[in-house]
Short mmCIF file of C-alpha atoms in Angstrom, two decimals:
data_model
loop_
_atom_site.label_atom_id
_atom_site.label_comp_id
_atom_site.label_asym_id
_atom_site.label_seq_id
_atom_site.Cartn_x
_atom_site.Cartn_y
_atom_site.Cartn_z
CA UNK J 253 18.35 18.19 34.66
CA UNK J 254 19.13 15.43 32.12
CA UNK J 255 18.83 16.37 28.47
CA UNK J 256 17.67 13.69 26.05
CA UNK J 257 18.76 13.77 22.41
CA UNK J 258 16.28 15.26 20.01
CA UNK J 259 14.48 13.10 17.52
CA UNK J 260 16.21 14.95 14.69
CA UNK J 261 19.65 14.17 16.15
CA UNK J 262 18.77 10.49 16.52
CA UNK J 263 17.55 10.43 12.93
CA UNK J 264 20.76 12.10 11.74
CA UNK J 265 22.91 9.51 13.53
CA UNK J 266 20.88 6.69 12.01
CA UNK J 267 21.22 8.21 8.53
CA UNK J 268 24.97 8.62 8.97
CA UNK J 269 25.38 4.97 9.89
CA UNK J 270 23.44 3.97 6.80
CA UNK J 271 25.28 6.31 4.45
CA UNK J 272 28.77 5.33 5.71
CA UNK J 273 28.87 1.59 6.38
CA UNK J 274 31.89 -0.02 8.03
CA UNK J 275 34.79 -0.47 5.65
CA UNK J 276 35.45 -4.03 4.43
CA UNK J 277 38.50 -5.70 5.95
CA UNK J 278 41.55 -5.96 3.71
CA UNK J 279 45.26 -6.76 3.82
CA UNK J 280 47.92 -5.53 1.40
CA UNK J 281 50.66 -7.94 0.36
CA UNK J 282 53.92 -6.88 -1.28
CA UNK J 283 55.24 -10.06 -2.86
CA UNK J 284 58.23 -11.12 -4.95
CA UNK J 285 56.44 -14.41 -5.67
CA UNK J 286 55.08 -14.36 -9.23
CA UNK J 287 52.62 -17.25 -9.41
CA UNK J 288 49.15 -16.81 -10.86
CA UNK J 289 47.96 -19.77 -8.82
CA UNK J 290 48.56 -17.79 -5.61
CA UNK J 291 45.07 -16.45 -6.27
CA UNK J 292 43.70 -19.75 -4.92
CA UNK J 293 45.75 -19.33 -1.74
CA UNK J 294 44.44 -15.86 -1.04
CA UNK J 295 40.90 -16.76 -2.03
CA UNK J 296 40.92 -19.52 0.58
CA UNK J 297 42.06 -16.98 3.19
CA UNK J 298 39.25 -14.65 2.16
CA UNK J 299 36.73 -17.48 2.32
CA UNK J 300 37.84 -18.30 5.87
CA UNK J 301 38.08 -14.77 7.23
CA UNK J 302 36.17 -12.38 4.97
CA UNK J 303 39.39 -10.36 4.55
CA UNK J 304 40.21 -9.23 1.00
CA UNK J 305 43.83 -9.65 -0.11
CA UNK J 306 45.36 -6.99 -2.37
CA UNK J 307 48.65 -7.93 -4.03
CA UNK J 308 51.50 -5.88 -5.45
CA UNK J 309 54.17 -7.99 -7.14
CA UNK J 310 57.70 -7.01 -8.12
CA UNK J 311 61.29 -8.02 -7.47
CA UNK J 312 62.15 -8.05 -3.77
CA UNK J 313 64.70 -5.22 -3.97
CA UNK J 314 62.19 -3.06 -5.85
CA UNK J 315 59.54 -3.67 -3.19
CA UNK J 316 62.00 -2.84 -0.41
CA UNK J 317 62.88 0.45 -2.14
CA UNK J 318 59.20 1.19 -2.62
CA UNK J 319 58.40 0.67 1.06
CA UNK J 320 61.33 2.90 2.02
CA UNK J 321 60.05 5.64 -0.30
CA UNK J 322 56.49 5.32 1.03
CA UNK J 323 57.68 5.63 4.61
CA UNK J 324 55.02 5.92 7.32
CA UNK J 325 52.33 6.09 4.63
CA UNK J 326 53.15 2.72 3.10
CA UNK J 327 50.04 0.59 2.55
CA UNK J 328 52.11 -2.59 2.81
CA UNK J 329 50.96 -5.01 5.51
CA UNK J 330 52.82 -8.21 4.61
CA UNK J 331 56.10 -8.72 2.73
CA UNK J 332 56.90 -11.98 0.93
CA UNK J 333 60.24 -12.88 -0.59
CA UNK J 334 61.88 -16.02 -1.91
CA UNK J 335 65.08 -16.09 0.11
CA UNK J 336 66.37 -15.24 3.57
CA UNK J 337 68.98 -12.87 2.19
CA UNK J 338 66.39 -10.42 0.91
CA UNK J 339 64.30 -10.73 4.05
CA UNK J 340 67.43 -9.68 5.90
CA UNK J 341 67.91 -6.75 3.52
CA UNK J 342 64.35 -5.65 4.23
CA UNK J 343 65.02 -5.86 7.96
CA UNK J 344 68.19 -3.77 7.59
CA UNK J 345 66.25 -1.23 5.51
CA UNK J 346 63.82 -0.72 8.37
CA UNK J 347 60.70 -1.76 6.44
CA UNK J 348 59.78 -4.71 8.70
CA UNK J 349 58.54 -4.94 12.26
CA UNK J 350 58.77 -7.69 14.84
CA UNK J 351 55.60 -9.57 15.68
CA UNK J 352 54.76 -12.31 18.13
CA UNK J 353 52.52 -15.27 17.40
CA UNK J 354 52.07 -18.41 19.45
CA UNK J 355 50.71 -20.11 16.31
CA UNK J 356 53.83 -19.37 14.27
CA UNK J 357 56.18 -20.31 17.11
CA UNK J 358 54.38 -23.63 17.50
CA UNK J 359 54.25 -24.42 13.78
CA UNK J 360 57.61 -23.13 12.45
CA UNK J 361 60.86 -24.60 13.88
CA UNK J 362 63.26 -22.09 15.49
CA UNK J 363 65.99 -22.51 12.85
CA UNK J 364 63.49 -21.42 10.18
CA UNK J 365 62.55 -18.21 12.01
CA UNK J 366 64.34 -14.96 12.70
CA UNK J 367 65.40 -14.94 16.38
CA UNK J 368 63.96 -11.42 16.73
CA UNK J 369 60.64 -12.41 15.10
CA UNK J 370 61.16 -10.23 12.03
CA UNK J 371 60.36 -12.99 9.51
CA UNK J 372 59.76 -16.72 9.22
CA UNK J 373 60.02 -19.38 6.54
CA UNK J 374 56.94 -20.57 4.67
CA UNK J 375 58.75 -23.16 2.54
CA UNK J 376 62.20 -24.73 2.25
CA UNK J 377 64.42 -24.95 -0.83
CA UNK J 378 67.53 -27.13 -0.75
CA UNK J 379 70.76 -26.25 -2.57
CA UNK J 380 72.16 -29.60 -3.65
CA UNK J 381 74.70 -31.35 -5.87
CA UNK J 382 73.90 -32.77 -9.31
CA UNK J 383 76.15 -34.95 -11.47
CA UNK J 384 76.37 -36.76 -14.81
CA UNK J 385 75.54 -40.43 -14.22
CA UNK J 386 77.52 -41.59 -17.25
CA UNK J 387 80.69 -39.70 -16.30
CA UNK J 388 80.76 -39.66 -12.49
CA UNK J 389 80.76 -42.90 -10.52
CA UNK J 390 81.30 -41.47 -7.04
CA UNK J 391 80.00 -37.87 -6.83
CA UNK J 392 80.79 -35.47 -3.97
CA UNK J 393 78.69 -36.25 -0.92
CA UNK J 394 79.26 -32.98 0.94
CA UNK J 395 79.59 -29.31 0.08
CA UNK J 396 83.11 -29.46 1.44
CA UNK J 397 84.10 -32.12 -1.14
CA UNK J 398 83.35 -29.71 -3.97
CA UNK J 399 86.67 -28.02 -3.15
CA UNK J 400 88.66 -31.26 -3.54
CA UNK J 401 91.22 -30.85 -6.40
CA UNK J 402 90.04 -34.15 -7.91
CA UNK J 403 87.03 -32.23 -9.25
CA UNK J 404 89.20 -29.73 -11.14
CA UNK J 405 87.56 -28.47 -14.37
CA UNK J 406 84.28 -30.26 -13.65
CA UNK J 407 81.98 -27.89 -11.71
CA UNK J 408 79.29 -25.52 -12.98
CA UNK J 409 77.94 -23.00 -10.44
CA UNK J 410 76.47 -19.52 -10.44
CA UNK J 411 78.17 -16.20 -9.72
CA UNK J 412 79.35 -15.01 -6.35
CA UNK J 413 76.71 -12.27 -6.33
CA UNK J 414 73.88 -14.78 -6.58
CA UNK J 415 71.81 -14.75 -3.39
CA UNK J 416 71.67 -18.56 -3.21
CA UNK J 417 75.47 -18.85 -3.29
CA UNK J 418 75.83 -15.98 -0.85
CA UNK J 419 73.59 -17.81 1.62
CA UNK J 420 75.47 -21.09 1.09
CA UNK J 421 78.82 -19.44 1.81
CA UNK J 422 77.34 -17.49 4.72
CA UNK J 423 76.26 -20.81 6.22
CA UNK J 424 79.72 -22.28 5.74
CA UNK J 425 81.25 -19.25 7.45
CA UNK J 426 79.04 -19.98 10.44
CA UNK J 427 79.89 -23.70 10.46
CA UNK J 428 83.65 -23.62 9.73
CA UNK J 429 84.82 -20.06 10.33
CA UNK J 430 86.01 -17.43 7.84
CA UNK J 431 89.43 -18.91 7.01
CA UNK J 432 88.08 -22.36 6.19
CA UNK J 433 85.18 -20.89 4.25
CA UNK J 434 87.57 -18.80 2.15
CA UNK J 435 89.66 -21.90 1.41
CA UNK J 436 86.51 -23.73 0.36
CA UNK J 437 85.41 -20.95 -1.97
CA UNK J 438 88.90 -20.78 -3.52
CA UNK J 439 88.89 -24.54 -4.02
CA UNK J 440 85.51 -24.52 -5.77
CA UNK J 441 86.63 -21.62 -7.95
CA UNK J 442 89.70 -23.62 -9.01
CA UNK J 443 87.47 -26.58 -9.89
CA UNK J 444 85.08 -24.69 -12.16
CA UNK J 445 84.67 -26.01 -15.69
CA UNK J 446 83.76 -22.53 -16.94
CA UNK J 447 83.33 -19.01 -15.54
CA UNK J 448 80.05 -18.57 -13.63
CA UNK J 449 77.17 -17.78 -15.94
CA UNK J 450 73.41 -17.95 -16.05
CA UNK J 451 70.89 -19.25 -13.55
CA UNK J 452 70.48 -22.59 -11.83
CA UNK J 453 68.85 -24.16 -14.89
CA UNK J 454 71.94 -23.22 -16.90
CA UNK J 455 74.15 -25.13 -14.46
CA UNK J 456 72.05 -28.26 -15.04
CA UNK J 457 72.13 -27.66 -18.79
CA UNK J 458 75.92 -27.60 -18.47
CA UNK J 459 75.85 -31.24 -17.34
CA UNK J 460 73.50 -32.24 -20.17
CA UNK J 461 75.69 -30.51 -22.78
CA UNK J 462 78.89 -32.02 -21.37
CA UNK J 463 80.45 -28.71 -20.32
CA UNK J 464 80.63 -29.92 -16.73
CA UNK J 465 80.18 -33.11 -14.74
CA UNK J 466 79.06 -31.55 -11.44
CA UNK J 467 76.61 -28.71 -10.79
CA UNK J 468 75.14 -26.93 -7.78
CA UNK J 469 71.49 -25.92 -7.99
CA UNK J 470 68.32 -25.57 -5.97
CA UNK J 471 66.39 -28.80 -6.24
CA UNK J 472 63.24 -27.41 -7.85
CA UNK J 473 65.03 -26.35 -11.05
CA UNK J 474 65.61 -30.04 -11.74
CA UNK J 475 61.96 -30.87 -11.08
CA UNK J 476 60.78 -28.21 -13.51
CA UNK J 477 62.26 -30.34 -16.26
CA UNK J 478 59.68 -33.03 -15.45
CA UNK J 479 56.71 -30.67 -15.26
CA UNK J 480 57.18 -29.24 -18.73
CA UNK J 481 59.65 -28.98 -21.57
CA UNK J 482 62.73 -27.04 -20.46
CA UNK J 483 65.03 -26.46 -23.43
CA UNK J 484 68.42 -28.06 -23.00
CA UNK J 485 67.40 -29.86 -19.80
CA UNK J 486 64.35 -32.10 -20.16
CA UNK J 487 65.92 -34.31 -22.82
CA UNK J 488 68.87 -35.07 -20.54
CA UNK J 489 67.09 -35.66 -17.23
CA UNK J 490 67.68 -39.42 -17.31
CA UNK J 491 71.43 -38.83 -17.08
CA UNK J 492 71.19 -36.39 -14.15
CA UNK J 493 71.85 -37.81 -10.71
CA UNK J 494 71.57 -35.84 -7.50
CA UNK J 495 73.04 -35.90 -4.00
CA UNK J 496 71.50 -34.56 -0.82
CA UNK J 497 74.72 -33.20 0.72
CA UNK J 498 76.03 -33.78 4.24
CA UNK J 499 73.51 -36.44 5.17
CA UNK J 500 76.08 -38.02 7.47
CA UNK J 501 76.59 -34.91 9.59
CA UNK J 502 74.74 -31.58 9.82
CA UNK J 503 72.39 -32.07 6.85
CA UNK J 504 71.69 -30.23 3.60
CA UNK J 505 71.72 -26.44 3.33
CA UNK J 506 68.21 -25.01 2.93
CA UNK J 507 67.10 -21.51 2.08
CA UNK J 508 63.55 -20.25 2.57
CA UNK J 509 60.68 -18.41 1.06
CA UNK J 510 59.83 -15.97 3.85
CA UNK J 511 56.94 -13.92 5.18
CA UNK J 512 57.14 -10.79 7.33
CA UNK J 513 55.03 -7.95 8.70
CA UNK J 514 55.60 -4.53 7.16
CA UNK J 515 56.88 -1.80 9.48
CA UNK J 516 53.88 0.51 9.09
CA UNK J 517 51.14 -2.06 8.41
CA UNK J 518 47.86 -0.09 8.41
CA UNK J 519 45.87 -3.33 8.69
CA UNK J 520 47.80 -4.84 11.56
CA UNK J 521 45.26 -7.38 12.82
CA UNK J 522 44.50 -8.58 9.31
CA UNK J 523 48.23 -8.94 8.62
CA UNK J 524 48.62 -11.10 11.72
CA UNK J 525 45.78 -13.34 10.60
CA UNK J 526 47.28 -13.77 7.12
CA UNK J 527 50.74 -14.54 8.50
CA UNK J 528 49.31 -17.21 10.78
CA UNK J 529 47.25 -18.60 7.88
CA UNK J 530 50.53 -19.11 5.99
CA UNK J 531 51.43 -21.83 8.50
CA UNK J 532 48.17 -23.77 7.96
CA UNK J 533 48.33 -27.15 6.24
CA UNK J 534 46.44 -25.69 3.26
CA UNK J 535 48.87 -22.80 2.77
CA UNK J 536 51.92 -24.94 3.44
CA UNK J 537 50.91 -27.45 0.79
CA UNK J 538 50.31 -24.58 -1.64
CA UNK J 539 53.60 -22.76 -0.98
CA UNK J 540 55.62 -25.96 -1.31
CA UNK J 541 53.73 -27.50 -4.20
CA UNK J 542 53.68 -24.35 -6.29
CA UNK J 543 57.46 -24.39 -6.78
CA UNK J 544 58.39 -27.98 -5.85
CA UNK J 545 59.74 -26.86 -2.49
CA UNK J 546 59.47 -28.50 0.92
CA UNK J 547 57.00 -27.33 3.59
CA UNK J 548 58.33 -25.42 6.59
CA UNK J 549 55.81 -27.21 8.82
CA UNK J 550 56.56 -30.85 9.49
CA UNK J 551 53.96 -33.45 8.59
CA UNK J 552 52.53 -31.65 5.56
CA UNK J 553 52.49 -34.09 2.62
CA UNK J 554 54.70 -33.43 -0.41
CA UNK J 555 53.22 -32.83 -3.82
CA UNK J 556 53.68 -35.61 -6.37
CA UNK J 557 56.54 -34.01 -8.28
CA UNK J 558 58.56 -33.06 -5.20
CA UNK J 559 58.02 -36.54 -3.75
CA UNK J 560 60.02 -38.04 -6.62
CA UNK J 561 63.17 -36.66 -4.94
CA UNK J 562 62.23 -38.15 -1.59
CA UNK J 563 62.92 -37.01 1.95
CA UNK J 564 66.27 -35.61 3.07
CA UNK J 565 67.94 -34.52 6.29
CA UNK J 566 68.09 -30.70 6.38
CA UNK J 567 70.60 -28.70 8.38
CA UNK J 568 68.70 -27.86 11.55
CA UNK J 569 71.85 -26.95 13.47
CA UNK J 570 72.60 -23.78 11.51
CA UNK J 571 70.03 -21.02 11.92
CA UNK J 572 68.91 -19.62 8.58
CA UNK J 573 69.21 -16.17 10.17
CA UNK J 574 73.01 -16.35 9.75
CA UNK J 575 72.58 -16.11 5.97
CA UNK J 576 71.74 -12.45 6.43
CA UNK J 577 74.17 -11.92 9.31
CA UNK J 578 77.12 -13.23 7.26
CA UNK J 579 76.04 -12.00 3.83
CA UNK J 580 78.45 -9.05 3.70
CA UNK J 581 81.37 -11.28 4.72
CA UNK J 582 80.38 -13.82 2.06
CA UNK J 583 80.18 -11.18 -0.67
CA UNK J 584 83.55 -9.69 0.31
CA UNK J 585 85.05 -13.17 0.26
CA UNK J 586 83.74 -13.96 -3.21
CA UNK J 587 85.03 -10.60 -4.46
CA UNK J 588 88.48 -11.11 -2.93
CA UNK J 589 89.07 -14.50 -4.56
CA UNK J 590 87.66 -13.46 -7.95
CA UNK J 591 84.49 -15.57 -7.91
CA UNK J 592 82.56 -13.06 -10.01
#
């Protein structure tokens, strides 16, 4: 005999469905990007998908430590950082997971992705050479030339513990080998106009003040001087020239802002959708334009300020993944030669 559910049971099920509606979709982003205008980026994602984006912002190393402490119960779905080195640290800490996406593989070139699909670049930032126009007629055209003794007492550059310099040296280790990379680092150290100090803006200020004739900096620090008043920099912008290095061979060194999927993402499908959204033309223009960087996806127009520096040939031969692979060697090398 077949038993049919009682009317009271049916009513109870109906009441339960009414009292406990389906939870709204959401995705939790741990981000070391600190831009208020990112709200527009996430709002567009919500408008397209109905998925709410919750953000927690802090320094990358703090977020990595937090995810480690949270363990399996971490609410993090997506991890954003502003350089490959820290994405690699997150991978080594076990707080990321591999993910596959045909969309990302089609949109993001292989050299801007982790070979094991642990992270990918959402924007490119070039580390380039600046010089004083009134004091330097023929500036260095390659990273390698920075070690030439003719530039003795002229160069301003950050410390050896700086993640941007670590990635630059890690790339040179991959290109030239450890011995040649160590010789390069020693040569640049010998050519410094002053001990390493401050951030990239301070290196550019060093040219303006006359402390140095050559500086190494990410390109967007220069552009910030046009967007608003930067003390000690904006007034001297007319005398700052720049060189896209190694345009005759492998191309300029680029680092990346990166995106990754958290190891224990509780909202896995939503995380995948957000990560793929990051490769859309809308998101690419936002990521790049927000900090005067270059899109990771080809064909996305540059914002007006970034366009003033023009197009350059990036190094597509050296995988950005080696920045993490060679980071420990680079740090040991800087320590050994006294580049503090």
